[in-house]
Every structure is written in structure tokens, then in C-alpha cells.
Amino acid sequence: MPRIALVTYDAGPAPSKDQDLPLLVRALRDAGAEAVAVPWDAPGADWGGFDLAVIRSTWDYSWRTEEFAAWVERCGTLTRLANPPGVVRWNTDKRYLGDLAAAGVPVVPTRYIAPGEPAELPDHQEYVVKPTSGAGARFAARYTHDEHETAVRQLKRMHAEGFTAMVQPYMRSIDSAGERALQFFGGRLLHASRKGAVLAPGTPYDADKVAHPDLEPWEPTAAELDVAERALAAVPGQPELLYARVDLVTGPDGQPCVMELELVEPNLFLWLHPESVPGVVEAVLAAAG
């Protein structure tokens, strides 16, 4: 009987925001595995006692990136970690978009502003400022050229907290076509979803946001599938990935481009796609040996 840890965050007294977690634990147990949900920072957790640790919802890691990185390295020496430590390390910093672009993958154009660098912001188009390490639209906001001073204040706050900022043009297609998420598991397309715009005009960067508004099932186009597969093929070292989510938007040329490549703790939306649960269970059990 394989012992499998589904790695999550400590929600404290509040209910977990991971709707998939109890469903996946139950499905793995029904399939004969000894599956448990364990916070990544749980004191005294015996990671070496598991055959496989699957990162699922470590959704507080971007607040504690150095601590999380140390846990990833340690856990990876004690058991098999999915995804592998090198992949997690590369993917926790969204400067990976530059690597994808260098490999010829179409991505949303991105500039980076590190602490100490001047706040050079667009003066002719709507744009987004967000951190290179973040989740759930934390510290993300949408600006017009006449909101320059507000954007600068955001940069100062982010830099004071040690974050490097990324600046991207706001892809206006999101307002009409949404953002598409293609989920892969065990090397195969699992399912796809589409969500509406997250960043409403005028929403403060430090306000709580609905990370996946108006989520619905989606049938990916051939072009979307092609771009997603190209992004996965460009991951350095061509590692074996247990799971991946490729978030796509429509670019100015009408073609899909990568907004984010989620290889650490992507929400799988199994509650929206219950038909995908057996495929996930099969792939997790195979990874556990």
C-alpha cells in the first residue's frame, strides 16, 4: 500500500480553500493508497515515511519563498517530490517567462523591476504590475497611464518587502475571451477551463481578489494545445512532470500566448471536472511506484 502525502498549507481554524483536497484524498484511499493531507510546514512531519509527496496547495509559499525553497530541497532528499525540486525552484520565480520566450514560446511581453531599479512604467497603454513570486493575484493591479503615482507606490511597497516586480501590458482580450487554463497530468491533457478577468479597473493591489471568477469548462483549440505543449517542452532539463497548468490568453495577433506556466501548486479544479479524478488517481499511484 503506497503512502502518499498531498502537500498543502496550514489553514488554521479557517476552512481550507482547496476544494479538491478532500476529494483527492478520498479517491486515493478508495484506490488502496494510504493518502493524507499534510501542510508543508507541519512540525515534525516524517516526509521520509512517504513513497511520494505531491505538492497540491501550498498557497502561502509566496509569502515565505526562502523557507519554502529550503523545505523543497529537504523534502526532495527524503522522498520523491512531485513536481521535482529543480522544477519547483525554477517555477517559483516568474522570470521563467523569459526562458520560455527565449525558447520561442509566445508569452505575454514582460519587463522586470528589481528593488533599487527605477520605476519605468508605460505611459501609453494599460498595464499590470505584479510580483515575480505570487499567487492568487496577490499584489497585482491594473493601471492606466494616468495612475502612474499609484503604481509607483505599489512598486515601493513591493520593493520594501523584497519583491521584484513584473510589468506586462494588460491583455484586453481577457475582458471578452477570458483566460484559459489547460491542465496536464501524467503527461496528458487532463481538462481545460476558462475564467473571467481577475483585475478590475481601480482595484487596489493589496485588496483580496477572486482568483478564478466565472470559471467554466473549456474545450481547447488546436492552437491553444500547441502553445501549451511548446511551453511544457521548453521547461529546462525536460523533466518528468506529474502535473502542469498552462494559462493562456489571446494576444494582439489573435493567437494564444502564455500568461503563466504553473508547475508548483496549480489548482486543478477537480470539483468542476469530476470526470478527471480517475486519471489523476491513476497517475499519482503510478508516480508512487
mmCIF file of C-alpha atoms in Angstrom:
data_model
loop_
_atom_site.group_PDB
_atom_site.id
_atom_site.type_symbol
_atom_site.label_atom_id
_atom_site.label_comp_id
_atom_site.label_asym_id
_atom_site.label_seq_id
_atom_site.Cartn_x
_atom_site.Cartn_y
_atom_site.Cartn_z
ATOM 1 C CA MET A 1 0.000 0.000 0.000
ATOM 2 C CA PRO A 2 1.735 3.252 -1.111
ATOM 3 C CA ARG A 3 1.911 6.091 1.377
ATOM 4 C CA ILE A 4 1.177 9.405 -0.327
ATOM 5 C CA ALA A 5 1.306 12.907 1.111
ATOM 6 C CA LEU A 6 -0.812 15.579 -0.560
ATOM 7 C CA VAL A 7 1.085 18.679 0.460
ATOM 8 C CA THR A 8 -0.997 21.714 1.389
ATOM 9 C CA TYR A 9 -0.918 24.799 3.613
ATOM 10 C CA ASP A 10 -1.992 25.262 7.208
ATOM 11 C CA ALA A 11 -5.365 26.994 7.073
ATOM 12 C CA GLY A 12 -5.550 27.251 10.867
ATOM 13 C CA PRO A 13 -9.101 27.407 12.227
ATOM 14 C CA ALA A 14 -10.499 28.527 8.860
ATOM 15 C CA PRO A 15 -11.680 26.009 6.254
ATOM 16 C CA SER A 16 -9.095 25.167 3.598
ATOM 17 C CA LYS A 17 -9.540 26.965 0.303
ATOM 18 C CA ASP A 18 -8.513 23.790 -1.528
ATOM 19 C CA GLN A 19 -11.804 22.302 -2.670
ATOM 20 C CA ASP A 20 -10.038 19.427 -4.426
ATOM 21 C CA LEU A 21 -8.084 18.166 -1.426
ATOM 22 C CA PRO A 22 -10.731 16.078 0.405
ATOM 23 C CA LEU A 23 -11.960 14.706 -2.912
ATOM 24 C CA LEU A 24 -8.480 13.588 -3.923
ATOM 25 C CA VAL A 25 -7.615 12.116 -0.518
ATOM 26 C CA ARG A 26 -10.817 10.069 -0.567
ATOM 27 C CA ALA A 27 -10.293 8.894 -4.158
ATOM 28 C CA LEU A 28 -6.731 7.758 -3.445
ATOM 29 C CA ARG A 29 -7.835 5.894 -0.327
ATOM 30 C CA ASP A 30 -10.609 4.218 -2.275
ATOM 31 C CA ALA A 31 -7.949 3.079 -4.759
ATOM 32 C CA GLY A 32 -5.952 1.412 -1.985
ATOM 33 C CA ALA A 33 -3.387 4.085 -1.101
ATOM 34 C CA GLU A 34 -2.669 5.470 2.335
ATOM 35 C CA ALA A 35 -3.185 9.124 1.482
ATOM 36 C CA VAL A 36 -3.060 12.064 3.880
ATOM 37 C CA ALA A 37 -3.055 15.842 3.525
ATOM 38 C CA VAL A 38 -0.023 17.409 5.239
ATOM 39 C CA PRO A 39 0.902 21.114 5.493
ATOM 40 C CA TRP A 40 4.346 21.681 4.040
ATOM 41 C CA ASP A 41 5.491 23.383 7.228
ATOM 42 C CA ALA A 42 3.932 20.850 9.626
ATOM 43 C CA PRO A 43 6.285 20.470 12.620
ATOM 44 C CA GLY A 44 7.753 17.003 12.830
ATOM 45 C CA ALA A 45 6.271 15.722 9.546
ATOM 46 C CA ASP A 46 8.032 12.489 8.561
ATOM 47 C CA TRP A 47 8.468 13.111 4.838
ATOM 48 C CA GLY A 48 10.787 10.130 4.558
ATOM 49 C CA GLY A 49 7.906 7.900 5.579
ATOM 50 C CA PHE A 50 6.042 8.615 2.337
ATOM 51 C CA ASP A 51 6.580 6.975 -1.033
ATOM 52 C CA LEU A 52 5.524 10.183 -2.753
ATOM 53 C CA ALA A 53 4.826 13.783 -1.740
ATOM 54 C CA VAL A 54 2.603 15.636 -4.221
ATOM 55 C CA ILE A 55 2.556 19.411 -3.854
ATOM 56 C CA ARG A 56 -1.065 20.404 -4.156
ATOM 57 C CA SER A 57 -1.987 23.621 -2.378
ATOM 58 C CA THR A 58 0.994 25.233 -0.667
ATOM 59 C CA TRP A 59 -0.737 28.517 -1.318
ATOM 60 C CA ASP A 60 1.149 30.538 1.282
ATOM 61 C CA TYR A 61 4.608 29.828 -0.138
ATOM 62 C CA SER A 62 4.969 33.173 -1.919
ATOM 63 C CA TRP A 63 4.948 34.915 1.462
ATOM 64 C CA ARG A 64 7.812 32.665 2.607
ATOM 65 C CA THR A 65 9.791 31.828 -0.503
ATOM 66 C CA GLU A 66 13.149 31.151 1.158
ATOM 67 C CA GLU A 67 11.596 28.907 3.784
ATOM 68 C CA PHE A 68 9.595 27.075 1.149
ATOM 69 C CA ALA A 69 12.646 26.624 -1.071
ATOM 70 C CA ALA A 70 14.535 25.089 1.854
ATOM 71 C CA TRP A 71 11.626 22.707 2.507
ATOM 72 C CA VAL A 72 11.536 21.664 -1.164
ATOM 73 C CA GLU A 73 15.227 20.783 -1.127
ATOM 74 C CA ARG A 74 14.936 18.878 2.161
ATOM 75 C CA CYS A 75 11.792 17.003 1.188
ATOM 76 C CA GLY A 76 13.309 16.081 -2.153
ATOM 77 C CA THR A 77 16.166 14.310 -0.397
ATOM 78 C CA LEU A 78 13.797 12.302 1.837
ATOM 79 C CA THR A 79 11.179 11.087 -0.660
ATOM 80 C CA ARG A 80 10.076 11.507 -4.244
ATOM 81 C CA LEU A 81 8.650 15.000 -4.630
ATOM 82 C CA ALA A 82 6.270 15.961 -7.424
ATOM 83 C CA ASN A 83 6.973 18.062 -9.157
ATOM 84 C CA PRO A 84 10.778 17.624 -8.817
ATOM 85 C CA PRO A 85 12.723 20.157 -6.709
ATOM 86 C CA GLY A 86 14.538 21.639 -9.707
ATOM 87 C CA VAL A 87 11.255 22.319 -11.472
ATOM 88 C CA VAL A 88 9.736 23.880 -8.359
ATOM 89 C CA ARG A 89 12.791 26.060 -7.824
ATOM 90 C CA TRP A 90 12.671 27.324 -11.428
ATOM 91 C CA ASN A 91 8.916 27.868 -11.448
ATOM 92 C CA THR A 92 8.586 29.821 -8.188
ATOM 93 C CA ASP A 93 10.088 32.872 -9.922
ATOM 94 C CA LYS A 94 8.063 34.166 -12.861
ATOM 95 C CA ARG A 95 11.204 35.295 -14.591
ATOM 96 C CA TYR A 96 10.865 31.850 -16.166
ATOM 97 C CA LEU A 97 8.720 33.660 -18.766
ATOM 98 C CA GLY A 98 11.983 34.991 -20.177
ATOM 99 C CA ASP A 99 13.256 31.431 -20.574
ATOM 100 C CA LEU A 100 10.091 30.440 -22.409
ATOM 101 C CA ALA A 101 10.326 33.466 -24.694
ATOM 102 C CA ALA A 102 13.975 32.651 -25.448
ATOM 103 C CA ALA A 103 12.849 29.153 -26.449
ATOM 104 C CA GLY A 104 10.409 30.629 -28.957
ATOM 105 C CA VAL A 105 7.246 30.142 -26.909
ATOM 106 C CA PRO A 106 4.761 33.028 -27.329
ATOM 107 C CA VAL A 107 4.366 34.732 -23.946
ATOM 108 C CA VAL A 108 2.852 37.948 -22.642
ATOM 109 C CA PRO A 109 5.618 40.595 -23.015
ATOM 110 C CA THR A 110 7.177 41.155 -19.597
ATOM 111 C CA ARG A 111 9.665 43.555 -18.028
ATOM 112 C CA TYR A 112 11.127 43.185 -14.543
ATOM 113 C CA ILE A 113 11.880 45.881 -11.980
ATOM 114 C CA ALA A 114 14.029 44.683 -9.088
ATOM 115 C CA PRO A 115 14.466 46.575 -5.796
ATOM 116 C CA GLY A 116 16.717 49.568 -6.388
ATOM 117 C CA GLU A 117 15.891 49.863 -10.075
ATOM 118 C CA PRO A 118 13.999 52.909 -11.426
ATOM 119 C CA ALA A 119 10.225 52.704 -11.756
ATOM 120 C CA GLU A 120 9.995 52.846 -15.546
ATOM 121 C CA LEU A 121 6.330 52.296 -16.330
ATOM 122 C CA PRO A 122 4.345 52.504 -19.597
ATOM 123 C CA ASP A 123 2.919 55.912 -20.454
ATOM 124 C CA HIS A 124 0.809 54.922 -23.471
ATOM 125 C CA GLN A 125 -1.093 51.756 -22.611
ATOM 126 C CA GLU A 126 -2.936 49.957 -19.842
ATOM 127 C CA TYR A 127 -0.623 47.662 -17.895
ATOM 128 C CA VAL A 128 -0.357 45.258 -14.964
ATOM 129 C CA VAL A 129 2.104 45.277 -12.087
ATOM 130 C CA LYS A 130 2.568 42.109 -10.023
ATOM 131 C CA PRO A 131 5.356 40.256 -8.195
ATOM 132 C CA THR A 132 7.570 37.596 -9.755
ATOM 133 C CA SER A 133 6.674 35.390 -6.798
ATOM 134 C CA GLY A 134 2.961 35.401 -6.083
ATOM 135 C CA ALA A 135 -0.308 33.528 -6.203
ATOM 136 C CA GLY A 136 -3.998 34.332 -6.265
ATOM 137 C CA ALA A 137 -3.423 37.820 -7.785
ATOM 138 C CA ARG A 138 -1.698 38.919 -4.569
ATOM 139 C CA PHE A 139 -0.016 42.312 -5.047
ATOM 140 C CA ALA A 140 -1.385 42.520 -8.603
ATOM 141 C CA ALA A 141 -3.134 45.546 -10.075
ATOM 142 C CA ARG A 142 -4.156 47.022 -13.400
ATOM 143 C CA TYR A 143 -3.280 50.634 -14.279
ATOM 144 C CA THR A 144 -3.831 53.278 -16.927
ATOM 145 C CA HIS A 145 -1.140 55.821 -17.801
ATOM 146 C CA ASP A 146 -2.763 58.478 -15.588
ATOM 147 C CA GLU A 147 -2.432 56.243 -12.498
ATOM 148 C CA HIS A 148 1.361 56.439 -12.534
ATOM 149 C CA GLU A 149 1.779 57.658 -8.964
ATOM 150 C CA THR A 150 -0.416 54.880 -7.584
ATOM 151 C CA ALA A 151 1.616 52.302 -9.494
ATOM 152 C CA VAL A 152 4.855 53.798 -8.160
ATOM 153 C CA ARG A 153 3.546 53.481 -4.600
ATOM 154 C CA GLN A 154 2.824 49.829 -5.272
ATOM 155 C CA LEU A 155 6.368 49.314 -6.559
ATOM 156 C CA LYS A 156 7.820 50.973 -3.466
ATOM 157 C CA ARG A 157 5.754 48.721 -1.199
ATOM 158 C CA MET A 158 6.755 45.599 -3.115
ATOM 159 C CA HIS A 159 10.418 46.549 -3.183
ATOM 160 C CA ALA A 160 10.373 47.308 0.547
ATOM 161 C CA GLU A 161 9.152 43.754 1.102
ATOM 162 C CA GLY A 162 11.863 42.320 -1.134
ATOM 163 C CA PHE A 163 9.731 41.552 -4.202
ATOM 164 C CA THR A 164 10.858 42.012 -7.778
ATOM 165 C CA ALA A 165 8.006 43.437 -9.858
ATOM 166 C CA MET A 166 6.955 42.381 -13.314
ATOM 167 C CA VAL A 167 5.205 44.777 -15.692
ATOM 168 C CA GLN A 168 3.037 43.492 -18.526
ATOM 169 C CA PRO A 169 0.631 45.124 -20.977
ATOM 170 C CA TYR A 170 -2.939 44.470 -19.942
ATOM 171 C CA MET A 171 -4.252 41.952 -22.438
ATOM 172 C CA ARG A 172 -7.638 43.430 -23.233
ATOM 173 C CA SER A 173 -8.801 40.176 -24.799
ATOM 174 C CA ILE A 174 -9.227 38.844 -21.252
ATOM 175 C CA ASP A 175 -12.263 41.108 -20.827
ATOM 176 C CA SER A 176 -14.073 39.300 -23.644
ATOM 177 C CA ALA A 177 -12.371 35.924 -24.207
ATOM 178 C CA GLY A 178 -11.190 35.290 -20.669
ATOM 179 C CA GLU A 179 -8.123 33.305 -19.627
ATOM 180 C CA ARG A 180 -7.854 29.609 -20.483
ATOM 181 C CA ALA A 181 -6.191 27.065 -18.232
ATOM 182 C CA LEU A 182 -5.039 23.790 -19.787
ATOM 183 C CA GLN A 183 -4.364 21.123 -17.157
ATOM 184 C CA PHE A 184 -1.951 18.266 -17.767
ATOM 185 C CA PHE A 185 -1.480 15.250 -15.519
ATOM 186 C CA GLY A 186 0.776 12.261 -16.040
ATOM 187 C CA GLY A 187 1.966 13.763 -19.317
ATOM 188 C CA ARG A 188 -1.501 14.020 -20.878
ATOM 189 C CA LEU A 189 -4.098 16.743 -21.239
ATOM 190 C CA LEU A 190 -6.492 16.290 -18.336
ATOM 191 C CA HIS A 191 -9.050 19.027 -18.988
ATOM 192 C CA ALA A 192 -9.319 22.751 -19.611
ATOM 193 C CA SER A 193 -11.196 25.652 -18.062
ATOM 194 C CA ARG A 194 -11.859 29.287 -18.786
ATOM 195 C CA LYS A 195 -12.220 32.143 -16.295
ATOM 196 C CA GLY A 196 -13.114 35.798 -16.489
ATOM 197 C CA ALA A 197 -10.980 38.853 -15.779
ATOM 198 C CA VAL A 198 -9.446 38.937 -12.291
ATOM 199 C CA LEU A 199 -8.169 42.527 -12.246
ATOM 200 C CA ALA A 200 -10.990 45.044 -12.359
ATOM 201 C CA PRO A 201 -10.011 48.671 -13.026
ATOM 202 C CA GLY A 202 -9.344 50.613 -9.838
ATOM 203 C CA THR A 203 -8.996 47.548 -7.563
ATOM 204 C CA PRO A 204 -6.162 48.197 -5.082
ATOM 205 C CA TYR A 205 -3.169 45.918 -5.437
ATOM 206 C CA ASP A 206 -3.427 44.817 -1.795
ATOM 207 C CA ALA A 207 -7.163 44.052 -1.919
ATOM 208 C CA ASP A 208 -8.407 40.475 -1.761
ATOM 209 C CA LYS A 209 -9.407 39.242 -5.209
ATOM 210 C CA VAL A 210 -11.398 36.354 -6.603
ATOM 211 C CA ALA A 211 -8.637 34.347 -8.258
ATOM 212 C CA HIS A 212 -10.864 32.333 -10.618
ATOM 213 C CA PRO A 213 -14.048 34.281 -11.423
ATOM 214 C CA ASP A 214 -16.764 32.790 -13.622
ATOM 215 C CA LEU A 215 -14.863 29.527 -14.048
ATOM 216 C CA GLU A 216 -16.316 27.146 -16.607
ATOM 217 C CA PRO A 217 -15.211 24.060 -18.569
ATOM 218 C CA TRP A 218 -13.449 24.817 -21.840
ATOM 219 C CA GLU A 219 -12.583 22.848 -24.980
ATOM 220 C CA PRO A 220 -9.089 23.975 -26.003
ATOM 221 C CA THR A 221 -8.410 24.865 -29.613
ATOM 222 C CA ALA A 222 -5.635 23.210 -31.599
ATOM 223 C CA ALA A 223 -3.629 26.447 -31.381
ATOM 224 C CA GLU A 224 -4.008 26.591 -27.592
ATOM 225 C CA LEU A 225 -2.934 22.980 -27.224
ATOM 226 C CA ASP A 226 0.083 23.598 -29.467
ATOM 227 C CA VAL A 227 1.283 26.576 -27.431
ATOM 228 C CA ALA A 228 0.745 24.714 -24.141
ATOM 229 C CA GLU A 229 2.756 21.724 -25.349
ATOM 230 C CA ARG A 230 5.541 24.014 -26.589
ATOM 231 C CA ALA A 231 5.688 25.672 -23.167
ATOM 232 C CA LEU A 232 5.967 22.306 -21.408
ATOM 233 C CA ALA A 233 8.671 21.154 -23.826
ATOM 234 C CA ALA A 234 10.688 24.291 -23.010
ATOM 235 C CA VAL A 235 10.978 23.557 -19.257
ATOM 236 C CA PRO A 236 14.751 23.314 -18.616
ATOM 237 C CA GLY A 237 16.106 19.792 -18.471
ATOM 238 C CA GLN A 238 12.907 18.280 -19.924
ATOM 239 C CA PRO A 239 11.953 16.840 -16.517
ATOM 240 C CA GLU A 240 9.175 14.366 -15.906
ATOM 241 C CA LEU A 241 6.208 16.421 -14.742
ATOM 242 C CA LEU A 242 3.389 14.830 -12.779
ATOM 243 C CA TYR A 243 1.156 17.877 -13.233
ATOM 244 C CA ALA A 244 1.132 21.214 -15.018
ATOM 245 C CA ARG A 245 -1.257 24.035 -15.792
ATOM 246 C CA VAL A 246 -0.673 26.363 -18.718
ATOM 247 C CA ASP A 247 -2.598 29.645 -18.507
ATOM 248 C CA LEU A 248 -3.217 31.227 -21.899
ATOM 249 C CA VAL A 249 -4.662 34.489 -23.177
ATOM 250 C CA THR A 250 -5.248 35.823 -26.678
ATOM 251 C CA GLY A 251 -2.503 38.145 -27.864
ATOM 252 C CA PRO A 252 -2.874 41.227 -30.085
ATOM 253 C CA ASP A 253 -2.292 38.999 -33.121
ATOM 254 C CA GLY A 254 -5.308 36.867 -32.205
ATOM 255 C CA GLN A 255 -3.128 33.891 -31.264
ATOM 256 C CA PRO A 256 -2.761 32.296 -27.815
ATOM 257 C CA CYS A 257 0.201 33.188 -25.641
ATOM 258 C CA VAL A 258 1.336 32.074 -22.202
ATOM 259 C CA MET A 259 0.326 34.181 -19.230
ATOM 260 C CA GLU A 260 1.716 31.737 -16.651
ATOM 261 C CA LEU A 261 3.071 28.201 -16.516
ATOM 262 C CA GLU A 262 2.023 26.698 -13.182
ATOM 263 C CA LEU A 263 4.242 23.797 -12.103
ATOM 264 C CA VAL A 264 4.294 24.226 -8.321
ATOM 265 C CA GLU A 265 0.781 24.200 -6.847
ATOM 266 C CA PRO A 266 -1.815 24.796 -9.556
ATOM 267 C CA ASN A 267 -5.447 24.467 -8.637
ATOM 268 C CA LEU A 268 -6.721 21.506 -10.678
ATOM 269 C CA PHE A 269 -10.423 22.445 -10.464
ATOM 270 C CA LEU A 270 -11.405 18.794 -9.989
ATOM 271 C CA TRP A 271 -14.652 19.978 -8.428
ATOM 272 C CA LEU A 272 -15.508 21.401 -11.859
ATOM 273 C CA HIS A 273 -14.193 18.342 -13.717
ATOM 274 C CA PRO A 274 -15.086 15.294 -11.586
ATOM 275 C CA GLU A 275 -14.634 13.049 -14.615
ATOM 276 C CA SER A 276 -10.886 13.748 -14.383
ATOM 277 C CA VAL A 277 -10.453 12.298 -10.893
ATOM 278 C CA PRO A 278 -9.759 8.691 -12.024
ATOM 279 C CA GLY A 279 -6.986 9.869 -14.359
ATOM 280 C CA VAL A 280 -5.368 11.868 -11.559
ATOM 281 C CA VAL A 281 -5.529 8.933 -9.172
ATOM 282 C CA GLU A 282 -4.017 6.595 -11.776
ATOM 283 C CA ALA A 283 -1.117 8.979 -12.447
ATOM 284 C CA VAL A 284 -0.419 9.601 -8.732
ATOM 285 C CA LEU A 285 -0.384 5.871 -7.981
ATOM 286 C CA ALA A 286 1.981 5.263 -10.903
ATOM 287 C CA ALA A 287 4.299 8.002 -9.636
ATOM 288 C CA ALA A 288 4.287 6.441 -6.181
ATOM 289 C CA GLY A 289 5.535 3.196 -7.681
#
